[in-house]
Amino acid sequence: KLSGYKIILDIIEDNRFIRSGWEAVLQADKNFNLVGSFLDCETAFSSDVPQKTELVLMDIGLPGMSGIEGVKYLKQKFPSVLMVMCTVHEDSEEIFEAICAGAVGYLTKRTSPAELIKALIEAYNGGSPMTPVVARKVISSFQNFQATASEKRISELNEREQQILNLMAQGKSYNTIADEVCLSIDGVYYHIRHIYEKLHVHSRAEAVAQAI
């Protein structure tokens, strides 16, 4: 609840019909003070509006500077400004990039006026509003990101380390692994320490999970 306080916000959206619709919705709502409405980031950032704004509602597919670059710029110059992104295409990679860059919420342009108002107030109050389809895509992107990071770390293992990790994944004991790779048990432990360091794990179970 805002107790009569008006959230100071501005809009960056190149589609004039969508921009006009957002303007009408926000100007009619008692919770908001719309201080600027722009068709691109360059125009918005060359004005004095960003320094007095608390929240920005921004399209991701903008001409010139993209919404993702816009988020990065605002995060660097005005770190306290909250940014909620809006999209048509729901591209999961773009969504993930925008959130990593600093956006606090992500909506589709099919969001109804009532849902838009609710989402912006939620963002102002510390939440991370996302439409369900976007939330699913973010989770999927994060899972893919984790998998890619694991693959990259595993690729950094040398041939002997990958061989030992593969035997660990097969459930073989350290003594059996030592026999199969023709090393002493201490030699196996030496390689396992390096495997743990490179994979950023602390146990055999974690190492095997990444290998799988």
XYZ file of N, CA, C and O in Angstrom:
848
model
N 0.837 -1.196 0.000
C 0.000 0.000 0.000
C 0.873 1.247 0.000
O 1.883 1.311 0.670
N 0.473 2.251 -0.745
C 1.299 3.438 -0.919
C 0.870 4.616 -0.059
O 1.561 5.616 0.029
N -0.282 4.538 0.580
C -0.773 5.579 1.494
C -0.731 6.968 0.871
O -0.233 7.927 1.469
N -1.238 7.097 -0.346
C -1.325 8.400 -0.984
C -0.078 8.836 -1.716
O -0.098 9.824 -2.448
N 1.046 8.121 -1.543
C 2.278 8.497 -2.230
C 2.182 8.113 -3.708
O 1.664 7.059 -4.054
N 2.684 8.962 -4.580
C 2.688 8.664 -6.008
C 4.076 8.194 -6.447
O 5.081 8.864 -6.168
N 4.137 7.055 -7.120
C 5.395 6.531 -7.650
C 5.782 7.370 -8.868
O 4.995 7.539 -9.799
N 7.003 7.889 -8.855
C 7.491 8.698 -9.971
C 8.073 7.761 -11.027
O 9.014 7.009 -10.753
N 7.487 7.779 -12.211
C 7.970 6.849 -13.223
C 7.975 7.477 -14.604
O 7.378 8.525 -14.838
N 8.691 6.804 -15.516
C 8.635 7.216 -16.916
C 8.564 5.982 -17.798
O 8.800 4.851 -17.350
N 8.245 6.212 -19.065
C 8.012 5.164 -20.058
C 9.037 5.308 -21.179
O 9.337 6.416 -21.616
N 9.568 4.167 -21.646
C 10.376 4.161 -22.872
C 9.809 3.064 -23.774
O 9.955 1.869 -23.478
N 9.136 3.472 -24.841
C 8.436 2.542 -25.739
C 8.325 3.192 -27.119
O 7.820 4.312 -27.245
N 8.791 2.498 -28.161
C 8.802 3.116 -29.486
C 7.469 3.003 -30.235
O 7.205 3.786 -31.153
N 6.612 2.055 -29.844
C 5.301 1.934 -30.491
C 4.352 2.983 -29.898
O 3.995 2.910 -28.726
N 3.960 3.947 -30.721
C 3.206 5.083 -30.169
C 1.820 4.692 -29.662
O 1.297 5.321 -28.751
N 1.246 3.632 -30.227
C -0.080 3.197 -29.755
C 0.027 2.569 -28.363
O -0.780 2.866 -27.475
N 1.043 1.723 -28.191
C 1.261 1.110 -26.873
C 1.657 2.187 -25.865
O 1.161 2.212 -24.737
N 2.539 3.105 -26.297
C 2.988 4.175 -25.395
C 1.809 5.041 -24.954
O 1.673 5.366 -23.769
N 0.946 5.381 -25.893
C -0.231 6.193 -25.549
C -1.155 5.455 -24.595
O -1.737 6.052 -23.681
N -1.282 4.137 -24.813
C -2.121 3.325 -23.921
C -1.572 3.302 -22.511
O -2.324 3.480 -21.533
N -0.253 3.102 -22.388
C 0.372 3.099 -21.063
C 0.212 4.469 -20.395
O -0.066 4.546 -19.195
N 0.428 5.523 -21.169
C 0.281 6.884 -20.623
C -1.118 7.088 -20.041
O -1.268 7.598 -18.927
N -2.132 6.683 -20.796
C -3.516 6.879 -20.351
C -3.798 6.106 -19.069
O -4.421 6.628 -18.130
N -3.311 4.860 -19.003
C -3.534 4.010 -17.825
C -2.851 4.596 -16.596
O -3.450 4.702 -15.519
N -1.602 5.017 -16.753
C -0.819 5.486 -15.609
C -1.243 6.877 -15.141
O -1.259 7.163 -13.944
N -1.596 7.746 -16.079
C -2.040 9.090 -15.704
C -3.395 9.063 -14.995
O -3.695 9.946 -14.191
N -4.176 8.017 -15.285
C -5.503 7.915 -14.674
C -5.462 7.255 -13.302
O -6.451 7.258 -12.573
N -4.304 6.692 -12.944
C -4.202 5.962 -11.676
C -3.576 6.845 -10.594
O -2.523 7.452 -10.811
N -4.186 6.875 -9.430
C -3.756 7.761 -8.341
C -2.406 7.376 -7.743
O -1.808 8.150 -6.991
N -1.900 6.184 -8.066
C -0.645 5.720 -7.476
C 0.603 6.204 -8.217
O 1.718 5.992 -7.748
N 0.413 6.848 -9.389
C 1.569 7.163 -10.223
C 1.654 8.635 -10.616
O 0.639 9.297 -10.812
N 2.896 9.080 -10.745
C 3.198 10.408 -11.276
C 4.097 10.191 -12.496
O 5.297 9.936 -12.369
N 3.502 10.253 -13.692
C 4.245 10.024 -14.929
C 4.986 11.306 -15.305
O 4.378 12.312 -15.636
N 6.336 11.233 -15.264
C 7.134 12.440 -15.500
C 7.796 12.475 -16.871
O 8.418 13.465 -17.240
N 7.672 11.371 -17.638
C 8.280 11.359 -18.959
C 7.811 10.168 -19.772
O 7.487 9.121 -19.214
N 7.760 10.347 -21.095
C 7.369 9.267 -21.996
C 8.189 9.430 -23.275
O 8.093 10.461 -23.951
N 8.997 8.407 -23.597
C 9.972 8.541 -24.684
C 9.872 7.363 -25.650
O 9.469 6.263 -25.284
N 10.330 7.617 -26.899
C 10.280 6.548 -27.890
C 11.595 5.779 -27.988
O 11.662 4.740 -28.643
N 12.650 6.276 -27.348
C 13.910 5.521 -27.332
C 14.753 5.922 -26.117
O 14.493 6.942 -25.464
N 15.771 5.103 -25.854
C 16.628 5.347 -24.690
C 17.449 6.618 -24.851
O 17.653 7.362 -23.886
N 17.927 6.865 -26.072
C 18.777 8.028 -26.296
C 18.068 9.323 -25.897
O 18.653 10.177 -25.217
N 16.813 9.462 -26.309
C 16.055 10.672 -25.971
C 15.817 10.762 -24.463
O 15.961 11.822 -23.853
N 15.450 9.618 -23.873
C 15.184 9.589 -22.425
C 16.424 9.950 -21.630
O 16.380 10.762 -20.698
N 17.573 9.385 -22.012
C 18.789 9.556 -21.219
C 19.443 10.923 -21.428
O 20.287 11.329 -20.626
N 19.076 11.619 -22.507
C 19.622 12.961 -22.716
C 18.783 14.027 -21.998
O 19.138 15.196 -21.969
N 17.670 13.587 -21.413
C 16.822 14.501 -20.637
C 17.212 14.428 -19.159
O 18.076 13.652 -18.775
N 16.527 15.224 -18.334
C 16.805 15.193 -16.892
C 15.861 14.249 -16.150
O 15.887 14.166 -14.923
N 15.045 13.515 -16.916
C 14.032 12.651 -16.295
C 14.631 11.484 -15.496
O 14.190 11.220 -14.368
N 15.632 10.746 -16.035
C 16.141 9.585 -15.288
C 16.591 9.892 -13.871
O 16.404 9.073 -12.965
N 17.159 11.083 -13.644
C 17.675 11.391 -12.305
C 16.587 11.668 -11.281
O 16.856 11.680 -10.074
N 15.349 11.886 -11.746
C 14.267 12.109 -10.781
C 13.214 11.002 -10.818
O 12.169 11.114 -10.194
N 13.523 9.927 -11.559
C 12.587 8.810 -11.718
C 12.870 7.707 -10.691
O 14.020 7.452 -10.351
N 11.818 7.073 -10.232
C 11.963 5.935 -9.326
C 11.782 4.606 -10.056
O 12.341 3.583 -9.661
N 10.981 4.629 -11.102
C 10.651 3.393 -11.796
C 10.535 3.667 -13.299
O 9.972 4.677 -13.709
N 11.079 2.771 -14.106
C 11.000 2.897 -15.569
C 10.278 1.681 -16.135
O 10.626 0.538 -15.815
N 9.283 1.939 -16.961
C 8.599 0.883 -17.718
C 9.168 0.945 -19.127
O 8.989 1.943 -19.822
N 9.871 -0.110 -19.548
C 10.651 -0.027 -20.780
C 10.450 -1.240 -21.680
O 10.447 -2.384 -21.222
N 10.312 -0.959 -22.970
C 10.270 -2.006 -23.986
C 11.673 -2.582 -24.139
O 12.663 -1.873 -23.957
N 11.761 -3.858 -24.500
C 13.098 -4.436 -24.701
C 13.568 -4.261 -26.140
O 14.752 -4.132 -26.405
N 12.635 -4.241 -27.101
C 12.998 -4.143 -28.507
C 12.926 -2.721 -29.008
O 12.022 -2.355 -29.761
N 13.880 -1.903 -28.619
C 13.867 -0.476 -28.964
C 14.808 -0.193 -30.137
O 15.807 -0.893 -30.321
N 14.520 0.853 -30.922
C 15.454 1.267 -31.967
C 16.687 1.896 -31.321
O 16.606 2.459 -30.234
N 17.832 1.786 -31.982
C 19.055 2.330 -31.386
C 19.490 1.481 -30.203
O 19.637 0.261 -30.313
N 19.679 2.123 -29.054
C 20.059 1.389 -27.845
C 18.936 0.444 -27.439
O 17.792 0.845 -27.300
N 19.264 -0.831 -27.267
C 18.246 -1.825 -26.902
C 17.810 -1.654 -25.456
O 18.473 -0.965 -24.668
N 16.700 -2.295 -25.112
C 16.233 -2.262 -23.734
C 17.248 -2.837 -22.771
O 17.419 -2.339 -21.649
N 17.957 -3.898 -23.193
C 18.976 -4.518 -22.333
C 20.111 -3.523 -22.059
O 20.554 -3.359 -20.917
N 20.568 -2.835 -23.125
C 21.616 -1.826 -22.944
C 21.098 -0.672 -22.083
O 21.841 -0.092 -21.295
N 19.811 -0.348 -22.260
C 19.200 0.705 -21.453
C 19.204 0.357 -19.975
O 19.484 1.206 -19.118
N 18.901 -0.898 -19.664
C 18.922 -1.368 -18.271
C 20.336 -1.248 -17.704
O 20.534 -0.762 -16.585
N 21.326 -1.669 -18.479
C 22.718 -1.599 -18.017
C 23.125 -0.145 -17.738
O 23.786 0.142 -16.745
N 22.724 0.752 -18.636
C 23.057 2.174 -18.477
C 22.436 2.729 -17.189
O 23.114 3.375 -16.388
N 21.143 2.477 -17.014
C 20.455 2.999 -15.827
C 21.026 2.403 -14.546
O 21.169 3.096 -13.542
N 21.334 1.125 -14.584
C 21.879 0.456 -13.395
C 23.209 1.074 -12.989
O 23.514 1.220 -11.801
N 23.990 1.458 -13.987
C 25.292 2.055 -13.709
C 25.166 3.507 -13.244
O 25.804 3.920 -12.279
N 24.321 4.280 -13.941
C 24.215 5.718 -13.652
C 23.262 6.028 -12.498
O 23.500 6.950 -11.722
N 22.174 5.271 -12.428
C 21.144 5.532 -11.410
C 20.741 4.209 -10.753
O 19.663 3.667 -11.028
N 21.606 3.638 -9.923
C 21.384 2.284 -9.378
C 20.108 2.102 -8.569
O 19.631 0.975 -8.412
N 19.538 3.188 -8.061
C 18.323 3.041 -7.252
C 17.050 2.960 -8.101
O 15.976 2.615 -7.591
N 17.153 3.270 -9.404
C 15.978 3.245 -10.277
C 15.560 1.793 -10.548
O 16.389 0.937 -10.858
N 14.264 1.529 -10.408
C 13.721 0.197 -10.675
C 13.289 0.124 -12.136
O 12.733 1.074 -12.675
N 13.527 -1.024 -12.768
C 13.188 -1.182 -14.181
C 12.317 -2.408 -14.411
O 12.686 -3.511 -14.008
N 11.173 -2.184 -15.016
C 10.274 -3.277 -15.399
C 10.233 -3.305 -16.920
O 9.947 -2.299 -17.561
N 10.536 -4.467 -17.491
C 10.593 -4.616 -18.939
C 9.273 -5.142 -19.486
O 8.554 -5.887 -18.812
N 9.008 -4.775 -20.734
C 7.829 -5.288 -21.427
C 8.260 -5.827 -22.785
O 9.144 -5.260 -23.434
N 7.669 -6.925 -23.222
C 8.098 -7.562 -24.457
C 6.922 -8.096 -25.248
O 5.857 -8.366 -24.702
N 7.155 -8.261 -26.544
C 6.170 -8.908 -27.415
C 6.565 -10.359 -27.639
O 5.745 -11.275 -27.576
N 7.868 -10.587 -27.854
C 8.317 -11.882 -28.374
C 8.598 -12.944 -27.324
O 8.664 -14.127 -27.657
N 8.798 -12.554 -26.085
C 9.045 -13.515 -24.998
C 10.268 -14.387 -25.262
O 10.290 -15.562 -24.953
N 11.308 -13.804 -25.855
C 12.535 -14.544 -26.109
C 13.248 -14.781 -24.780
O 13.619 -13.845 -24.082
N 13.433 -16.059 -24.428
C 13.943 -16.383 -23.093
C 15.363 -15.869 -22.861
O 15.717 -15.478 -21.759
N 16.190 -15.845 -23.914
C 17.558 -15.363 -23.749
C 17.570 -13.860 -23.442
O 18.299 -13.403 -22.563
N 16.721 -13.102 -24.142
C 16.636 -11.658 -23.888
C 16.103 -11.380 -22.487
O 16.570 -10.479 -21.804
N 15.098 -12.153 -22.085
C 14.529 -11.991 -20.744
C 15.614 -12.203 -19.686
O 15.790 -11.401 -18.768
N 16.362 -13.284 -19.837
C 17.410 -13.627 -18.878
C 18.492 -12.547 -18.849
O 18.948 -12.143 -17.779
N 18.880 -12.052 -20.041
C 19.892 -10.995 -20.127
C 19.428 -9.730 -19.418
O 20.193 -9.080 -18.706
N 18.159 -9.361 -19.640
C 17.633 -8.138 -19.027
C 17.612 -8.251 -17.507
O 17.933 -7.304 -16.792
N 17.234 -9.416 -17.007
C 17.178 -9.615 -15.556
C 18.594 -9.624 -14.970
O 18.840 -9.041 -13.913
N 19.527 -10.265 -15.684
C 20.925 -10.246 -15.226
C 21.473 -8.820 -15.226
O 22.300 -8.465 -14.395
N 21.012 -8.010 -16.177
C 21.481 -6.621 -16.275
C 20.918 -5.746 -15.166
O 21.473 -4.688 -14.865
N 19.792 -6.166 -14.549
C 19.261 -5.386 -13.432
C 17.775 -5.121 -13.431
O 17.270 -4.448 -12.531
N 17.041 -5.626 -14.428
C 15.590 -5.426 -14.426
C 14.964 -6.196 -13.257
O 15.403 -7.293 -12.924
N 13.931 -5.611 -12.636
C 13.302 -6.276 -11.485
C 12.015 -7.010 -11.868
O 11.474 -7.773 -11.069
N 11.523 -6.772 -13.091
C 10.289 -7.439 -13.508
C 10.225 -7.542 -15.013
O 10.945 -6.827 -15.731
N 9.360 -8.429 -15.493
C 9.281 -8.663 -16.930
C 7.855 -9.050 -17.286
O 7.351 -10.065 -16.823
N 7.218 -8.230 -18.113
C 5.821 -8.449 -18.485
C 5.687 -8.590 -19.997
O 6.535 -8.106 -20.746
N 4.607 -9.217 -20.444
C 4.308 -9.237 -21.864
C 3.386 -8.058 -22.169
O 2.696 -7.543 -21.291
N 3.359 -7.667 -23.428
C 2.529 -6.520 -23.822
C 1.048 -6.871 -23.871
O 0.212 -6.006 -24.100
N 0.739 -8.144 -23.638
C -0.667 -8.545 -23.529
C -1.197 -8.321 -22.117
O -2.373 -8.568 -21.836
N -0.309 -7.890 -21.205
C -0.728 -7.640 -19.820
C -1.845 -6.593 -19.788
O -1.744 -5.546 -20.429
N -2.911 -6.880 -19.047
C -4.052 -5.965 -18.975
C -3.685 -4.724 -18.166
O -2.734 -4.749 -17.370
N -4.419 -3.618 -18.337
C -4.147 -2.402 -17.552
C -4.129 -2.661 -16.049
O -3.248 -2.174 -15.338
N -5.084 -3.443 -15.564
C -5.142 -3.728 -14.120
C -3.915 -4.518 -13.671
O -3.347 -4.255 -12.602
N -3.503 -5.486 -14.492
C -2.323 -6.287 -14.151
C -1.053 -5.439 -14.226
O -0.123 -5.635 -13.429
N -1.011 -4.505 -15.164
C 0.149 -3.619 -15.287
C 0.298 -2.765 -14.032
O 1.394 -2.673 -13.464
N -0.784 -2.160 -13.597
C -0.767 -1.338 -12.378
C -0.306 -2.172 -11.183
O 0.571 -1.758 -10.404
N -0.888 -3.344 -11.049
C -0.538 -4.233 -9.932
C 0.945 -4.602 -9.973
O 1.637 -4.610 -8.945
N 1.458 -4.912 -11.176
C 2.856 -5.316 -11.325
C 3.812 -4.179 -10.975
O 4.829 -4.401 -10.303
N 3.500 -2.966 -11.403
C 4.383 -1.830 -11.120
C 4.410 -1.494 -9.627
O 5.467 -1.174 -9.077
N 3.266 -1.599 -8.978
C 3.223 -1.375 -7.527
C 4.000 -2.477 -6.803
O 4.749 -2.214 -5.843
N 3.862 -3.696 -7.299
C 4.605 -4.829 -6.711
C 6.110 -4.593 -6.831
O 6.866 -4.824 -5.883
N 6.551 -4.130 -8.012
C 7.974 -3.853 -8.224
C 8.459 -2.764 -7.268
O 9.530 -2.874 -6.666
N 7.663 -1.719 -7.109
C 8.017 -0.613 -6.210
C 8.126 -1.091 -4.764
O 8.975 -0.626 -3.996
N 7.279 -2.045 -4.400
C 7.259 -2.553 -3.022
C 8.245 -3.690 -2.782
O 8.194 -4.363 -1.758
N 9.152 -3.907 -3.720
C 10.211 -4.894 -3.504
C 10.011 -6.220 -4.189
O 10.837 -7.137 -4.035
N 8.937 -6.366 -4.963
C 8.681 -7.628 -5.647
C 9.349 -7.707 -7.011
O 9.993 -6.757 -7.462
N 9.194 -8.861 -7.658
C 9.716 -9.073 -9.014
C 8.583 -9.600 -9.887
O 8.472 -10.808 -10.108
N 7.721 -8.703 -10.362
C 6.551 -9.154 -11.122
C 6.929 -9.772 -12.468
O 7.751 -9.231 -13.205
N 6.328 -10.923 -12.747
C 6.512 -11.586 -14.038
C 5.225 -12.303 -14.402
O 4.599 -12.916 -13.536
N 4.854 -12.224 -15.670
C 3.712 -13.020 -16.106
C 4.137 -14.489 -16.071
O 5.321 -14.791 -16.211
N 3.193 -15.426 -15.861
C 3.545 -16.847 -15.715
C 4.407 -17.400 -16.846
O 5.375 -18.115 -16.603
N 4.094 -17.044 -18.099
C 4.872 -17.585 -19.217
C 6.309 -17.083 -19.171
O 7.251 -17.821 -19.455
N 6.499 -15.827 -18.751
C 7.845 -15.270 -18.619
C 8.593 -15.953 -17.482
O 9.767 -16.293 -17.608
N 7.918 -16.170 -16.363
C 8.549 -16.838 -15.216
C 9.069 -18.220 -15.612
O 10.179 -18.615 -15.247
N 8.265 -18.953 -16.373
C 8.696 -20.286 -16.826
C 9.936 -20.180 -17.708
O 10.863 -20.986 -17.603
N 9.953 -19.177 -18.589
C 11.101 -19.001 -19.478
C 12.360 -18.610 -18.702
O 13.461 -19.035 -19.031
N 12.195 -17.796 -17.677
C 13.340 -17.406 -16.849
C 13.927 -18.627 -16.148
O 15.144 -18.833 -16.128
N 13.059 -19.453 -15.583
C 13.518 -20.674 -14.902
C 14.242 -21.581 -15.888
O 15.319 -22.118 -15.606
N 13.669 -21.738 -17.076
C 14.285 -22.564 -18.106
C 15.646 -22.013 -18.516
O 16.626 -22.758 -18.645
N 15.737 -20.695 -18.698
C 17.003 -20.059 -19.072
C 18.048 -20.258 -17.985
O 19.213 -20.530 -18.265
N 17.617 -20.124 -16.729
C 18.550 -20.285 -15.615
C 19.077 -21.716 -15.557
O 20.265 -21.953 -15.352
N 18.188 -22.687 -15.775
C 18.606 -24.090 -15.776
C 19.596 -24.356 -16.908
O 20.601 -25.047 -16.719
N 19.317 -23.787 -18.094
C 20.234 -23.961 -19.224
C 21.572 -23.298 -18.944
O 22.628 -23.824 -19.301
N 21.506 -22.120 -18.292
C 22.732 -21.405 -17.938
C 23.581 -22.238 -16.984
O 24.792 -22.354 -17.146
N 22.928 -22.843 -15.990
C 23.657 -23.673 -15.032
C 24.299 -24.868 -15.741
O 25.444 -25.234 -15.470
N 23.526 -25.496 -16.654
C 24.035 -26.655 -17.382
C 25.238 -26.260 -18.231
O 26.252 -26.961 -18.273
N 25.153 -25.111 -18.904
C 26.251 -24.634 -19.744
C 27.488 -24.343 -18.903
O 28.612 -24.652 -19.298
N 27.272 -23.738 -17.728
C 28.394 -23.435 -16.830
C 29.080 -24.720 -16.369
O 30.304 -24.795 -16.316
N 28.274 -25.753 -16.074
C 28.842 -27.038 -15.652
C 29.653 -27.656 -16.786
O 30.754 -28.176 -16.576
N 29.097 -27.605 -18.000
C 29.806 -28.161 -19.161
C 31.136 -27.450 -19.372
O 32.146 -28.075 -19.681
N 31.134 -26.117 -19.215
C 32.359 -25.349 -19.406
C 33.410 -25.756 -18.381
O 34.577 -25.950 -18.710
N 32.984 -25.904 -17.112
C 33.941 -26.274 -16.069
C 34.495 -27.678 -16.316
O 35.681 -27.920 -16.130
N 33.609 -28.594 -16.741
C 34.067 -29.967 -16.992
C 35.053 -29.982 -18.157
O 36.020 -30.748 -18.162
N 34.831 -29.127 -19.160
C 35.739 -29.079 -20.312
C 37.129 -28.601 -19.910
O 38.102 -28.813 -20.636
N 37.233 -27.936 -18.733
C 38.531 -27.451 -18.263
C 39.349 -28.555 -17.578
O 40.529 -28.358 -17.284
N 38.721 -29.700 -17.320
C 39.458 -30.818 -16.733
C 40.394 -31.419 -17.778
O 40.041 -31.514 -18.957
N 41.579 -31.845 -17.339
C 42.471 -32.512 -18.297
C 42.017 -33.957 -18.520
O 41.067 -34.435 -17.883
N 42.678 -34.643 -19.407
C 42.227 -35.989 -19.802
C 42.201 -36.959 -18.618
O 41.253 -37.724 -18.438
N 43.233 -36.915 -17.779
C 43.305 -37.826 -16.629
C 42.184 -37.512 -15.628
O 41.534 -38.402 -15.087
N 41.928 -36.215 -15.398
C 40.861 -35.811 -14.469
C 39.496 -36.240 -14.984
O 38.657 -36.714 -14.211
N 39.259 -36.094 -16.284
C 37.985 -36.543 -16.859
C 37.838 -38.053 -16.738
O 36.749 -38.568 -16.479
N 38.942 -38.773 -16.925
C 38.924 -40.235 -16.783
C 38.542 -40.634 -15.357
O 37.683 -41.501 -15.142
N 39.140 -39.967 -14.373
C 38.853 -40.286 -12.971
C 37.418 -39.902 -12.625
O 36.708 -40.668 -11.949
N 36.966 -38.742 -13.097
C 35.587 -38.325 -12.830
C 34.596 -39.307 -13.433
O 33.574 -39.633 -12.823
N 34.888 -39.817 -14.608
C 34.016 -40.794 -15.261
C 33.919 -42.078 -14.431
O 32.832 -42.639 -14.244
N 35.033 -42.514 -13.888
C 35.035 -43.720 -13.036
C 34.291 -43.460 -11.723
O 33.590 -44.331 -11.208
N 34.421 -42.231 -11.190
C 33.669 -41.868 -9.988
C 32.170 -41.929 -10.276
O 31.378 -42.404 -9.447
N 31.781 -41.454 -11.462
C 30.369 -41.461 -11.834
C 29.833 -42.882 -11.986
O 28.626 -43.115 -11.836
N 30.720 -43.813 -12.277
C 30.311 -45.212 -12.388
C 30.202 -45.890 -11.023
O 29.834 -47.061 -10.923
N 30.530 -45.133 -9.972
C 30.384 -45.649 -8.622
C 31.563 -46.467 -8.116
O 31.461 -47.159 -7.099
N 32.684 -46.388 -8.796
C 33.839 -47.201 -8.411
C 34.567 -46.590 -7.214
O 34.609 -45.372 -7.047
N 35.146 -47.463 -6.403
C 35.859 -47.002 -5.208
C 37.173 -46.342 -5.621
O 37.670 -46.548 -6.738
N 37.749 -45.577 -4.708
C 39.008 -44.909 -5.012
C 40.134 -45.923 -5.241
O 41.011 -45.704 -6.080
N 40.132 -47.028 -4.510
C 41.152 -48.065 -4.713
C 41.037 -48.674 -6.107
O 42.042 -48.908 -6.779
N 39.800 -48.946 -6.541
C 39.578 -49.512 -7.876
C 40.006 -48.517 -8.947
O 40.632 -48.880 -9.952
N 39.666 -47.227 -8.722
C 40.061 -46.183 -9.678
C 41.585 -46.127 -9.779
O 42.143 -46.029 -10.880
N 42.263 -46.206 -8.627
C 43.731 -46.167 -8.617
C 44.300 -47.300 -9.466
O 45.241 -47.105 -10.246
N 43.729 -48.493 -9.336
C 44.202 -49.642 -10.126
C 43.963 -49.422 -11.621
O 44.822 -49.720 -12.447
N 42.791 -48.911 -11.969
C 42.424 -48.774 -13.381
C 43.239 -47.699 -14.095
O 43.487 -47.802 -15.292
N 43.622 -46.645 -13.373
C 44.375 -45.567 -14.027
C 45.872 -45.653 -13.717
O 46.634 -44.749 -14.093
N 46.272 -46.743 -13.022
C 47.687 -47.001 -12.725
C 48.328 -45.862 -11.918
O 49.383 -45.326 -12.280
N 47.611 -45.469 -10.847
C 48.131 -44.451 -9.943
C 48.071 -44.979 -8.517
O 47.307 -45.914 -8.218
N 48.856 -44.366 -7.613
C 48.707 -44.665 -6.190
C 47.415 -44.038 -5.700
O 46.859 -43.148 -6.351
N 46.937 -44.463 -4.542
C 45.723 -43.865 -3.982
C 45.946 -42.384 -3.706
O 45.052 -41.555 -3.909
N 47.154 -42.012 -3.286
C 47.466 -40.597 -3.063
C 47.408 -39.811 -4.375
O 46.975 -38.658 -4.399
N 47.850 -40.438 -5.453
C 47.790 -39.805 -6.775
C 46.353 -39.545 -7.197
O 46.036 -38.488 -7.765
N 45.464 -40.482 -6.884
C 44.039 -40.319 -7.197
C 43.465 -39.164 -6.384
O 42.748 -38.307 -6.916
N 43.783 -39.119 -5.093
C 43.292 -38.028 -4.240
C 43.790 -36.668 -4.739
O 43.064 -35.678 -4.697
N 45.037 -36.646 -5.216
C 45.613 -35.405 -5.742
C 44.760 -34.896 -6.917
O 44.393 -33.718 -6.980
N 44.417 -35.792 -7.838
C 43.602 -35.409 -8.996
C 42.181 -35.028 -8.581
O 41.582 -34.106 -9.142
N 41.653 -35.736 -7.581
C 40.287 -35.439 -7.129
C 40.212 -34.039 -6.520
O 39.240 -33.310 -6.743
N 41.252 -33.647 -5.792
C 41.285 -32.283 -5.238
C 41.206 -31.248 -6.362
O 40.484 -30.251 -6.265
N 41.946 -31.494 -7.431
C 41.921 -30.572 -8.573
C 40.568 -30.586 -9.285
O 40.092 -29.548 -9.758
N 39.946 -31.760 -9.344
C 38.610 -31.865 -9.948
C 37.624 -31.014 -9.157
O 36.841 -30.243 -9.721
N 37.666 -31.139 -7.823
C 36.762 -30.373 -6.963
C 36.967 -28.866 -7.150
O 36.006 -28.093 -7.235
N 38.237 -28.455 -7.219
C 38.551 -27.026 -7.381
C 38.017 -26.494 -8.707
O 37.409 -25.425 -8.769
N 38.230 -27.249 -9.782
C 37.821 -26.789 -11.115
C 36.306 -26.793 -11.285
O 35.747 -25.955 -11.999
N 35.619 -27.724 -10.616
C 34.158 -27.806 -10.739
C 33.434 -26.971 -9.677
O 32.203 -26.878 -9.696
N 34.207 -26.381 -8.750
C 33.629 -25.575 -7.666
C 32.664 -26.415 -6.819
O 31.567 -25.978 -6.490
N 33.097 -27.633 -6.466
C 32.274 -28.517 -5.629
C 33.089 -28.944 -4.415
O 34.291 -28.708 -4.337
N 32.397 -29.607 -3.467
C 33.065 -29.994 -2.227
C 32.897 -31.467 -1.883
O 33.320 -31.920 -0.823
N 32.258 -32.226 -2.768
C 32.050 -33.641 -2.460
C 31.996 -34.465 -3.739
O 31.792 -33.930 -4.831
N 32.147 -35.764 -3.560
C 32.052 -36.686 -4.701
C 30.670 -36.596 -5.335
O 30.534 -36.580 -6.552
N 29.643 -36.507 -4.500
C 28.256 -36.462 -5.023
C 28.047 -35.256 -5.914
O 27.437 -35.348 -6.990
N 28.559 -34.088 -5.480
C 28.409 -32.864 -6.281
C 29.167 -32.978 -7.595
O 28.673 -32.556 -8.662
N 30.374 -33.547 -7.542
C 31.191 -33.706 -8.754
C 30.485 -34.636 -9.742
O 30.424 -34.348 -10.944
N 29.965 -35.726 -9.244
C 29.275 -36.697 -10.103
C 28.019 -36.082 -10.693
O 27.690 -36.278 -11.860
N 27.298 -35.277 -9.889
C 26.080 -34.620 -10.386
C 26.396 -33.727 -11.571
O 25.665 -33.689 -12.567
N 27.507 -32.985 -11.486
C 27.893 -32.126 -12.611
C 28.293 -32.953 -13.819
O 27.970 -32.602 -14.965
N 28.984 -34.053 -13.581
C 29.410 -34.902 -14.693
C 28.200 -35.477 -15.430
O 28.158 -35.515 -16.660
N 27.205 -35.873 -14.657
C 25.988 -36.454 -15.262
C 25.233 -35.390 -16.034
O 24.740 -35.624 -17.128
